[in-house]
Amino acid sequence: MSSNDAQNDRRIDYVEFNVTDIGAAKAFYGTAFGWSFTDYGEDYCEFNDGRLKGGFTTLGPVRSSGGPLVILYAERLEDALAGVEKAGGTIAKPITPFPGGRRFHFLDKDGYELAVWSKD
């Protein structure tokens, strides 16, 4: 194991979403958060948010309810909320305080619920 592998041992390395339309997922997350993408055929696309990589795939069924909550960070929470709305997302829970900062929850075009938080 290289030193980089040891540094990442037992840490979240990748997040994958089953989606109905990869193009729509790319449009949503690219518009809302500025993510970049690498296509690997018709059924798979890798995303990169600048810190973490993940994937969109059409090879499995969309399961938008249940499971862990993916939480993104934003320095300016109101700007992130506006970006989600501009991209066509639905605000599921408005901005509210929680220990350590504030956050909101949103639904993407496939119905996945994610959250965005900020320290302010």
CSV table of N, CA, C and O in Angstrom, one decimal:
chain,number,residue,atom,x,y,z
A,1,MET,N,0.9,-1.2,0.0
A,1,MET,CA,0.0,0.0,0.0
A,1,MET,C,0.9,1.2,0.0
A,1,MET,O,1.8,1.4,0.8
A,2,SER,N,0.7,2.2,-0.9
A,2,SER,CA,1.4,3.4,-1.0
A,2,SER,C,1.1,4.3,0.2
A,2,SER,O,0.0,4.1,0.8
A,3,SER,N,1.9,5.3,0.4
A,3,SER,CA,1.5,6.2,1.6
A,3,SER,C,0.2,6.9,1.3
A,3,SER,O,-0.5,7.2,2.3
A,4,ASN,N,-0.1,7.3,0.0
A,4,ASN,CA,-1.4,7.9,-0.3
A,4,ASN,C,-2.5,6.9,0.0
A,4,ASN,O,-3.6,7.3,0.5
A,5,ASP,N,-2.4,5.6,-0.3
A,5,ASP,CA,-3.4,4.6,0.0
A,5,ASP,C,-3.6,4.5,1.5
A,5,ASP,O,-4.7,4.5,1.9
A,6,ALA,N,-2.5,4.5,2.2
A,6,ALA,CA,-2.6,4.4,3.7
A,6,ALA,C,-3.3,5.6,4.3
A,6,ALA,O,-4.1,5.5,5.2
A,7,GLN,N,-3.1,6.8,3.7
A,7,GLN,CA,-3.7,8.0,4.2
A,7,GLN,C,-5.2,8.0,3.9
A,7,GLN,O,-6.0,8.5,4.7
A,8,ASN,N,-5.6,7.3,2.9
A,8,ASN,CA,-7.1,7.2,2.6
A,8,ASN,C,-7.7,5.9,3.1
A,8,ASN,O,-8.9,5.7,2.8
A,9,ASP,N,-7.0,5.1,3.8
A,9,ASP,CA,-7.6,3.9,4.3
A,9,ASP,C,-8.8,4.1,5.2
A,9,ASP,O,-8.7,5.0,6.1
A,10,ARG,N,-9.9,3.5,5.0
A,10,ARG,CA,-11.1,3.5,5.7
A,10,ARG,C,-11.8,4.9,5.7
A,10,ARG,O,-12.5,5.2,6.6
A,11,ARG,N,-11.6,5.6,4.6
A,11,ARG,CA,-12.3,6.9,4.4
A,11,ARG,C,-13.2,6.7,3.2
A,11,ARG,O,-12.9,5.9,2.3
A,12,ILE,N,-14.3,7.5,3.1
A,12,ILE,CA,-15.1,7.5,1.9
A,12,ILE,C,-14.3,7.9,0.7
A,12,ILE,O,-13.6,8.9,0.7
A,13,ASP,N,-14.4,7.1,-0.3
A,13,ASP,CA,-13.5,7.3,-1.5
A,13,ASP,C,-14.4,7.6,-2.7
A,13,ASP,O,-13.8,8.3,-3.6
A,14,TYR,N,-15.6,7.3,-2.8
A,14,TYR,CA,-16.4,7.4,-4.0
A,14,TYR,C,-17.9,7.3,-3.6
A,14,TYR,O,-18.2,6.6,-2.7
A,15,VAL,N,-18.7,8.1,-4.3
A,15,VAL,CA,-20.1,8.0,-4.2
A,15,VAL,C,-20.7,7.8,-5.5
A,15,VAL,O,-20.3,8.4,-6.5
A,16,GLU,N,-21.7,6.9,-5.6
A,16,GLU,CA,-22.3,6.5,-6.9
A,16,GLU,C,-23.8,6.7,-6.8
A,16,GLU,O,-24.4,6.2,-5.8
A,17,PHE,N,-24.4,7.3,-7.8
A,17,PHE,CA,-25.8,7.5,-7.9
A,17,PHE,C,-26.4,6.7,-9.1
A,17,PHE,O,-25.8,6.9,-10.2
A,18,ASN,N,-27.4,5.9,-8.9
A,18,ASN,CA,-28.2,5.4,-10.0
A,18,ASN,C,-29.1,6.5,-10.5
A,18,ASN,O,-29.9,7.0,-9.7
A,19,VAL,N,-29.1,6.8,-11.8
A,19,VAL,CA,-29.9,7.9,-12.3
A,19,VAL,C,-30.7,7.4,-13.5
A,19,VAL,O,-30.3,6.4,-14.1
A,20,THR,N,-31.8,8.1,-13.9
A,20,THR,CA,-32.5,7.7,-15.1
A,20,THR,C,-31.9,8.3,-16.3
A,20,THR,O,-32.1,7.7,-17.4
A,21,ASP,N,-31.2,9.5,-16.2
A,21,ASP,CA,-30.7,10.2,-17.4
A,21,ASP,C,-29.4,10.8,-17.0
A,21,ASP,O,-29.4,11.8,-16.3
A,22,ILE,N,-28.3,10.3,-17.5
A,22,ILE,CA,-27.0,10.8,-17.2
A,22,ILE,C,-26.8,12.3,-17.6
A,22,ILE,O,-26.3,13.1,-16.9
A,23,GLY,N,-27.3,12.6,-18.8
A,23,GLY,CA,-27.2,14.0,-19.3
A,23,GLY,C,-27.9,14.9,-18.4
A,23,GLY,O,-27.4,16.0,-18.1
A,24,ALA,N,-29.1,14.6,-17.9
A,24,ALA,CA,-29.9,15.4,-17.0
A,24,ALA,C,-29.1,15.6,-15.6
A,24,ALA,O,-29.1,16.7,-15.0
A,25,ALA,N,-28.5,14.5,-15.1
A,25,ALA,CA,-27.8,14.5,-13.9
A,25,ALA,C,-26.6,15.5,-14.1
A,25,ALA,O,-26.3,16.3,-13.2
A,26,LYS,N,-25.8,15.4,-15.2
A,26,LYS,CA,-24.7,16.2,-15.4
A,26,LYS,C,-25.1,17.7,-15.5
A,26,LYS,O,-24.5,18.6,-15.0
A,27,ALA,N,-26.2,17.9,-16.2
A,27,ALA,CA,-26.7,19.3,-16.3
A,27,ALA,C,-27.1,19.9,-15.0
A,27,ALA,O,-26.7,21.0,-14.6
A,28,PHE,N,-27.8,19.1,-14.1
A,28,PHE,CA,-28.2,19.6,-12.8
A,28,PHE,C,-27.0,19.9,-11.9
A,28,PHE,O,-26.8,21.0,-11.4
A,29,TYR,N,-26.1,18.9,-11.7
A,29,TYR,CA,-24.9,19.1,-10.8
A,29,TYR,C,-23.9,20.1,-11.4
A,29,TYR,O,-23.2,20.8,-10.7
A,30,GLY,N,-23.8,20.1,-12.7
A,30,GLY,CA,-22.9,21.1,-13.4
A,30,GLY,C,-23.4,22.5,-13.2
A,30,GLY,O,-22.6,23.4,-12.8
A,31,THR,N,-24.7,22.7,-13.3
A,31,THR,CA,-25.3,24.0,-13.1
A,31,THR,C,-25.3,24.4,-11.7
A,31,THR,O,-24.9,25.5,-11.3
A,32,ALA,N,-25.7,23.5,-10.8
A,32,ALA,CA,-25.9,23.9,-9.4
A,32,ALA,C,-24.6,24.0,-8.7
A,32,ALA,O,-24.4,24.9,-7.8
A,33,PHE,N,-23.6,23.2,-9.0
A,33,PHE,CA,-22.3,23.2,-8.2
A,33,PHE,C,-21.0,23.3,-9.0
A,33,PHE,O,-20.0,23.3,-8.4
A,34,GLY,N,-21.1,23.3,-10.3
A,34,GLY,CA,-19.9,23.5,-11.1
A,34,GLY,C,-19.1,22.2,-11.2
A,34,GLY,O,-17.9,22.3,-11.5
A,35,TRP,N,-19.6,21.0,-11.0
A,35,TRP,CA,-18.9,19.8,-11.1
A,35,TRP,C,-18.4,19.6,-12.5
A,35,TRP,O,-19.0,20.0,-13.5
A,36,SER,N,-17.3,18.8,-12.7
A,36,SER,CA,-16.8,18.4,-14.0
A,36,SER,C,-17.1,16.9,-14.2
A,36,SER,O,-17.3,16.2,-13.2
A,37,PHE,N,-17.0,16.4,-15.4
A,37,PHE,CA,-17.5,15.1,-15.7
A,37,PHE,C,-16.5,14.4,-16.7
A,37,PHE,O,-16.0,15.0,-17.6
A,38,THR,N,-16.4,13.1,-16.6
A,38,THR,CA,-15.7,12.2,-17.5
A,38,THR,C,-16.7,11.1,-17.9
A,38,THR,O,-17.1,10.3,-17.0
A,39,ASP,N,-17.0,11.0,-19.2
A,39,ASP,CA,-17.9,9.9,-19.6
A,39,ASP,C,-17.1,8.6,-19.9
A,39,ASP,O,-16.0,8.7,-20.4
A,40,TYR,N,-17.7,7.5,-19.5
A,40,TYR,CA,-17.2,6.2,-19.7
A,40,TYR,C,-18.3,5.4,-20.4
A,40,TYR,O,-18.9,4.5,-19.8
A,41,GLY,N,-18.6,5.7,-21.6
A,41,GLY,CA,-19.7,5.0,-22.3
A,41,GLY,C,-21.0,5.6,-22.1
A,41,GLY,O,-21.1,6.6,-21.4
A,42,GLU,N,-22.1,4.9,-22.6
A,42,GLU,CA,-23.4,5.4,-22.4
A,42,GLU,C,-24.0,5.3,-21.0
A,42,GLU,O,-24.9,6.0,-20.7
A,43,ASP,N,-23.5,4.3,-20.3
A,43,ASP,CA,-24.2,3.9,-19.0
A,43,ASP,C,-23.4,4.4,-17.8
A,43,ASP,O,-23.8,4.1,-16.6
A,44,TYR,N,-22.3,5.1,-17.9
A,44,TYR,CA,-21.5,5.6,-16.8
A,44,TYR,C,-20.8,6.9,-17.0
A,44,TYR,O,-20.2,7.1,-18.1
A,45,CYS,N,-20.9,7.7,-16.0
A,45,CYS,CA,-20.2,9.0,-16.1
A,45,CYS,C,-19.6,9.3,-14.7
A,45,CYS,O,-20.3,9.1,-13.7
A,46,GLU,N,-18.3,9.6,-14.6
A,46,GLU,CA,-17.7,10.0,-13.4
A,46,GLU,C,-17.8,11.5,-13.2
A,46,GLU,O,-17.7,12.3,-14.1
A,47,PHE,N,-18.1,11.9,-11.9
A,47,PHE,CA,-18.1,13.3,-11.6
A,47,PHE,C,-17.0,13.7,-10.7
A,47,PHE,O,-16.5,12.8,-10.0
A,48,ASN,N,-16.6,14.9,-10.7
A,48,ASN,CA,-15.5,15.4,-9.8
A,48,ASN,C,-15.9,16.7,-9.3
A,48,ASN,O,-16.1,17.7,-10.1
A,49,ASP,N,-16.1,16.8,-8.0
A,49,ASP,CA,-16.4,18.1,-7.4
A,49,ASP,C,-15.2,19.0,-7.0
A,49,ASP,O,-15.4,20.0,-6.4
A,50,GLY,N,-14.0,18.5,-7.3
A,50,GLY,CA,-12.8,19.2,-7.0
A,50,GLY,C,-12.2,18.6,-5.7
A,50,GLY,O,-11.0,18.9,-5.4
A,51,ARG,N,-12.9,17.8,-5.0
A,51,ARG,CA,-12.4,17.2,-3.8
A,51,ARG,C,-12.7,15.7,-3.7
A,51,ARG,O,-11.9,14.9,-3.3
A,52,LEU,N,-13.9,15.3,-4.2
A,52,LEU,CA,-14.3,13.9,-4.2
A,52,LEU,C,-14.8,13.5,-5.6
A,52,LEU,O,-15.5,14.3,-6.3
A,53,LYS,N,-14.5,12.3,-6.0
A,53,LYS,CA,-15.1,11.8,-7.3
A,53,LYS,C,-16.2,10.8,-6.9
A,53,LYS,O,-16.3,10.2,-5.9
A,54,GLY,N,-17.1,10.6,-7.9
A,54,GLY,CA,-18.2,9.7,-7.8
A,54,GLY,C,-18.7,9.4,-9.2
A,54,GLY,O,-18.1,9.8,-10.2
A,55,GLY,N,-19.8,8.7,-9.3
A,55,GLY,CA,-20.3,8.3,-10.6
A,55,GLY,C,-21.8,8.4,-10.7
A,55,GLY,O,-22.5,8.4,-9.7
A,56,PHE,N,-22.3,8.6,-11.9
A,56,PHE,CA,-23.7,8.4,-12.3
A,56,PHE,C,-23.8,7.2,-13.2
A,56,PHE,O,-23.0,7.1,-14.1
A,57,THR,N,-24.7,6.4,-12.9
A,57,THR,CA,-24.9,5.2,-13.8
A,57,THR,C,-26.4,4.9,-14.0
A,57,THR,O,-27.2,5.2,-13.2
A,58,THR,N,-26.7,4.4,-15.2
A,58,THR,CA,-28.1,4.0,-15.5
A,58,THR,C,-28.2,2.4,-15.4
A,58,THR,O,-29.2,1.9,-15.8
A,59,LEU,N,-27.2,1.7,-14.8
A,59,LEU,CA,-27.2,0.3,-14.8
A,59,LEU,C,-28.0,-0.3,-13.6
A,59,LEU,O,-28.2,-1.5,-13.6
A,60,GLY,N,-28.5,0.5,-12.7
A,60,GLY,CA,-29.3,0.1,-11.6
A,60,GLY,C,-30.5,0.9,-11.4
A,60,GLY,O,-30.6,2.0,-12.0
A,61,PRO,N,-31.4,0.5,-10.6
A,61,PRO,CA,-32.7,1.2,-10.4
A,61,PRO,C,-32.4,2.4,-9.5
A,61,PRO,O,-31.5,2.4,-8.6
A,62,VAL,N,-33.1,3.5,-9.7
A,62,VAL,CA,-33.0,4.7,-8.9
A,62,VAL,C,-33.7,4.4,-7.6
A,62,VAL,O,-34.8,3.9,-7.5
A,63,ARG,N,-33.0,4.6,-6.5
A,63,ARG,CA,-33.5,4.4,-5.1
A,63,ARG,C,-33.3,5.7,-4.4
A,63,ARG,O,-32.3,5.8,-3.6
A,64,SER,N,-34.2,6.6,-4.5
A,64,SER,CA,-34.0,8.0,-4.0
A,64,SER,C,-34.3,8.1,-2.5
A,64,SER,O,-33.9,9.1,-1.9
A,65,SER,N,-35.0,7.1,-1.9
A,65,SER,CA,-35.3,7.3,-0.5
A,65,SER,C,-34.5,6.3,0.3
A,65,SER,O,-34.2,5.2,-0.2
A,66,GLY,N,-34.2,6.7,1.5
A,66,GLY,CA,-33.4,5.8,2.4
A,66,GLY,C,-31.9,5.9,2.2
A,66,GLY,O,-31.5,6.6,1.3
A,67,GLY,N,-31.1,5.3,3.0
A,67,GLY,CA,-29.7,5.3,2.8
A,67,GLY,C,-29.1,6.6,3.5
A,67,GLY,O,-29.8,7.4,4.1
A,68,PRO,N,-27.8,6.7,3.3
A,68,PRO,CA,-27.1,7.8,4.0
A,68,PRO,C,-27.4,9.2,3.3
A,68,PRO,O,-27.8,9.2,2.1
A,69,LEU,N,-27.3,10.2,4.0
A,69,LEU,CA,-27.5,11.6,3.5
A,69,LEU,C,-26.1,12.1,3.0
A,69,LEU,O,-25.2,12.2,3.8
A,70,VAL,N,-26.0,12.5,1.8
A,70,VAL,CA,-24.8,13.1,1.2
A,70,VAL,C,-24.9,14.6,1.5
A,70,VAL,O,-25.9,15.2,1.2
A,71,ILE,N,-23.9,15.1,2.1
A,71,ILE,CA,-23.9,16.5,2.5
A,71,ILE,C,-22.7,17.3,1.8
A,71,ILE,O,-21.6,16.8,2.0
A,72,LEU,N,-23.0,18.3,1.1
A,72,LEU,CA,-22.0,19.1,0.5
A,72,LEU,C,-21.7,20.4,1.3
A,72,LEU,O,-22.6,20.7,2.2
A,73,TYR,N,-20.6,21.0,1.1
A,73,TYR,CA,-20.2,22.2,1.9
A,73,TYR,C,-20.3,23.4,0.9
A,73,TYR,O,-19.9,23.3,-0.2
A,74,ALA,N,-20.7,24.5,1.4
A,74,ALA,CA,-20.7,25.8,0.7
A,74,ALA,C,-20.3,26.9,1.6
A,74,ALA,O,-20.9,27.0,2.7
A,75,GLU,N,-19.4,27.8,1.1
A,75,GLU,CA,-19.1,29.0,1.9
A,75,GLU,C,-20.2,29.9,2.0
A,75,GLU,O,-20.4,30.6,3.0
A,76,ARG,N,-21.0,30.1,0.9
A,76,ARG,CA,-22.1,31.0,0.9
A,76,ARG,C,-23.4,30.2,0.6
A,76,ARG,O,-23.7,29.8,-0.5
A,77,LEU,N,-24.1,29.8,1.7
A,77,LEU,CA,-25.2,28.9,1.6
A,77,LEU,C,-26.3,29.4,0.7
A,77,LEU,O,-26.9,28.7,0.0
A,78,GLU,N,-26.7,30.7,0.8
A,78,GLU,CA,-27.7,31.3,0.0
A,78,GLU,C,-27.4,31.2,-1.5
A,78,GLU,O,-28.3,30.9,-2.3
A,79,ASP,N,-26.1,31.3,-1.9
A,79,ASP,CA,-25.7,31.2,-3.3
A,79,ASP,C,-25.9,29.7,-3.7
A,79,ASP,O,-26.4,29.4,-4.9
A,80,ALA,N,-25.6,28.8,-2.9
A,80,ALA,CA,-25.8,27.4,-3.2
A,80,ALA,C,-27.2,27.0,-3.4
A,80,ALA,O,-27.6,26.3,-4.3
A,81,LEU,N,-28.1,27.6,-2.5
A,81,LEU,CA,-29.5,27.3,-2.6
A,81,LEU,C,-30.0,27.9,-3.9
A,81,LEU,O,-30.8,27.2,-4.6
A,82,ALA,N,-29.6,29.1,-4.3
A,82,ALA,CA,-30.0,29.7,-5.6
A,82,ALA,C,-29.6,28.8,-6.7
A,82,ALA,O,-30.3,28.7,-7.7
A,83,GLY,N,-28.4,28.3,-6.6
A,83,GLY,CA,-27.9,27.4,-7.7
A,83,GLY,C,-28.7,26.1,-7.9
A,83,GLY,O,-28.9,25.7,-9.0
A,84,VAL,N,-29.1,25.6,-6.8
A,84,VAL,CA,-30.0,24.4,-6.8
A,84,VAL,C,-31.3,24.7,-7.5
A,84,VAL,O,-31.8,24.0,-8.3
A,85,GLU,N,-31.9,25.8,-7.1
A,85,GLU,CA,-33.2,26.2,-7.7
A,85,GLU,C,-33.0,26.5,-9.1
A,85,GLU,O,-33.8,26.1,-10.0
A,86,LYS,N,-31.9,27.2,-9.5
A,86,LYS,CA,-31.7,27.5,-10.9
A,86,LYS,C,-31.5,26.2,-11.8
A,86,LYS,O,-32.0,26.2,-12.9
A,87,ALA,N,-30.9,25.2,-11.2
A,87,ALA,CA,-30.7,24.0,-11.9
A,87,ALA,C,-32.0,23.1,-12.0
A,87,ALA,O,-32.0,22.0,-12.6
A,88,GLY,N,-33.0,23.5,-11.3
A,88,GLY,CA,-34.3,22.8,-11.3
A,88,GLY,C,-34.5,21.8,-10.1
A,88,GLY,O,-35.4,21.0,-10.1
A,89,GLY,N,-33.7,22.0,-9.1
A,89,GLY,CA,-33.9,21.2,-7.9
A,89,GLY,C,-35.0,21.7,-7.0
A,89,GLY,O,-35.4,22.8,-7.2
A,90,THR,N,-35.5,20.8,-6.1
A,90,THR,CA,-36.5,21.2,-5.2
A,90,THR,C,-36.0,21.3,-3.8
A,90,THR,O,-35.3,20.4,-3.3
A,91,ILE,N,-36.3,22.4,-3.1
A,91,ILE,CA,-35.8,22.6,-1.7
A,91,ILE,C,-36.8,21.8,-0.8
A,91,ILE,O,-38.0,22.0,-0.8
A,92,ALA,N,-36.2,20.8,-0.2
A,92,ALA,CA,-37.0,19.9,0.7
A,92,ALA,C,-37.1,20.4,2.1
A,92,ALA,O,-38.1,20.2,2.8
A,93,LYS,N,-36.0,21.1,2.6
A,93,LYS,CA,-36.0,21.7,3.9
A,93,LYS,C,-35.3,23.0,3.8
A,93,LYS,O,-34.1,23.0,3.3
A,94,PRO,N,-35.9,24.1,4.2
A,94,PRO,CA,-35.2,25.4,4.0
A,94,PRO,C,-34.0,25.5,4.9
A,94,PRO,O,-33.7,24.7,5.7
A,95,ILE,N,-33.3,26.6,4.7
A,95,ILE,CA,-32.1,26.9,5.5
A,95,ILE,C,-32.5,26.9,7.0
A,95,ILE,O,-33.4,27.7,7.3
A,96,THR,N,-31.8,26.1,7.8
A,96,THR,CA,-32.1,26.1,9.2
A,96,THR,C,-30.8,25.9,10.0
A,96,THR,O,-29.8,25.4,9.4
A,97,PRO,N,-30.7,26.5,11.2
A,97,PRO,CA,-29.5,26.3,12.0
A,97,PRO,C,-29.4,24.9,12.5
A,97,PRO,O,-30.4,24.2,12.7
A,98,PHE,N,-28.2,24.4,12.7
A,98,PHE,CA,-27.9,23.1,13.4
A,98,PHE,C,-26.6,23.3,14.1
A,98,PHE,O,-25.8,24.3,13.8
A,99,PRO,N,-26.2,22.5,15.1
A,99,PRO,CA,-24.9,22.7,15.8
A,99,PRO,C,-23.8,22.7,14.8
A,99,PRO,O,-23.6,21.8,14.1
A,100,GLY,N,-23.1,23.8,14.8
A,100,GLY,CA,-21.9,23.9,13.9
A,100,GLY,C,-22.2,24.8,12.7
A,100,GLY,O,-21.3,25.1,11.9
A,101,GLY,N,-23.4,25.2,12.4
A,101,GLY,CA,-23.7,26.1,11.2
A,101,GLY,C,-25.1,26.1,10.8
A,101,GLY,O,-26.0,26.0,11.7
A,102,ARG,N,-25.3,26.1,9.5
A,102,ARG,CA,-26.7,26.1,8.9
A,102,ARG,C,-26.7,25.2,7.7
A,102,ARG,O,-25.6,24.9,7.1
A,103,ARG,N,-27.9,24.7,7.4
A,103,ARG,CA,-27.9,23.8,6.2
A,103,ARG,C,-29.3,23.8,5.6
A,103,ARG,O,-30.3,24.2,6.2
A,104,PHE,N,-29.4,23.3,4.3
A,104,PHE,CA,-30.7,23.1,3.7
A,104,PHE,C,-30.6,21.7,3.0
A,104,PHE,O,-29.5,21.2,2.7
A,105,HIS,N,-31.8,21.1,2.8
A,105,HIS,CA,-31.9,19.9,2.0
A,105,HIS,C,-32.6,20.1,0.7
A,105,HIS,O,-33.5,21.0,0.6
A,106,PHE,N,-32.2,19.4,-0.3
A,106,PHE,CA,-32.8,19.5,-1.6
A,106,PHE,C,-33.0,18.1,-2.3
A,106,PHE,O,-32.4,17.2,-1.9
A,107,LEU,N,-33.9,18.1,-3.3
A,107,LEU,CA,-34.1,16.9,-4.1
A,107,LEU,C,-33.6,17.2,-5.5
A,107,LEU,O,-33.9,18.2,-6.0
A,108,ASP,N,-32.8,16.3,-6.0
A,108,ASP,CA,-32.3,16.4,-7.4
A,108,ASP,C,-33.4,15.9,-8.3
A,108,ASP,O,-34.5,15.5,-7.9
A,109,LYS,N,-33.1,15.9,-9.6
A,109,LYS,CA,-34.1,15.5,-10.6
A,109,LYS,C,-34.5,14.1,-10.5
A,109,LYS,O,-35.6,13.7,-11.0
A,110,ASP,N,-33.7,13.2,-9.9
A,110,ASP,CA,-34.1,11.8,-9.7
A,110,ASP,C,-34.8,11.5,-8.3
A,110,ASP,O,-35.1,10.4,-8.0
A,111,GLY,N,-34.9,12.6,-7.5
A,111,GLY,CA,-35.5,12.5,-6.2
A,111,GLY,C,-34.6,12.2,-5.1
A,111,GLY,O,-35.0,12.0,-3.9
A,112,TYR,N,-33.3,12.2,-5.3
A,112,TYR,CA,-32.3,12.0,-4.3
A,112,TYR,C,-32.3,13.2,-3.4
A,112,TYR,O,-32.2,14.3,-3.8
A,113,GLU,N,-32.3,13.0,-2.1
A,113,GLU,CA,-32.2,14.1,-1.1
A,113,GLU,C,-30.8,14.2,-0.7
A,113,GLU,O,-30.2,13.3,-0.2
A,114,LEU,N,-30.2,15.4,-0.9
A,114,LEU,CA,-28.9,15.8,-0.4
A,114,LEU,C,-29.0,17.0,0.5
A,114,LEU,O,-30.1,17.6,0.5
A,115,ALA,N,-28.0,17.4,1.1
A,115,ALA,CA,-28.0,18.6,1.9
A,115,ALA,C,-26.7,19.4,1.6
A,115,ALA,O,-25.7,18.9,1.1
A,116,VAL,N,-26.8,20.7,1.9
A,116,VAL,CA,-25.7,21.6,1.8
A,116,VAL,C,-25.6,22.4,3.1
A,116,VAL,O,-26.6,22.8,3.6
A,117,TRP,N,-24.3,22.4,3.6
A,117,TRP,CA,-24.2,23.1,4.9
A,117,TRP,C,-23.1,24.2,4.8
A,117,TRP,O,-22.3,24.2,3.9
A,118,SER,N,-23.1,25.1,5.8
A,118,SER,CA,-22.1,26.2,5.9
A,118,SER,C,-21.9,26.5,7.3
A,118,SER,O,-22.7,26.3,8.2
A,119,LYS,N,-20.7,26.9,7.6
A,119,LYS,CA,-20.3,27.3,9.0
A,119,LYS,C,-21.0,28.6,9.5
A,119,LYS,O,-21.1,28.8,10.7
A,120,ASP,N,-21.4,29.5,8.5
A,120,ASP,CA,-21.9,30.8,9.0
A,120,ASP,C,-23.4,30.7,9.3
A,120,ASP,O,-24.1,29.8,9.0
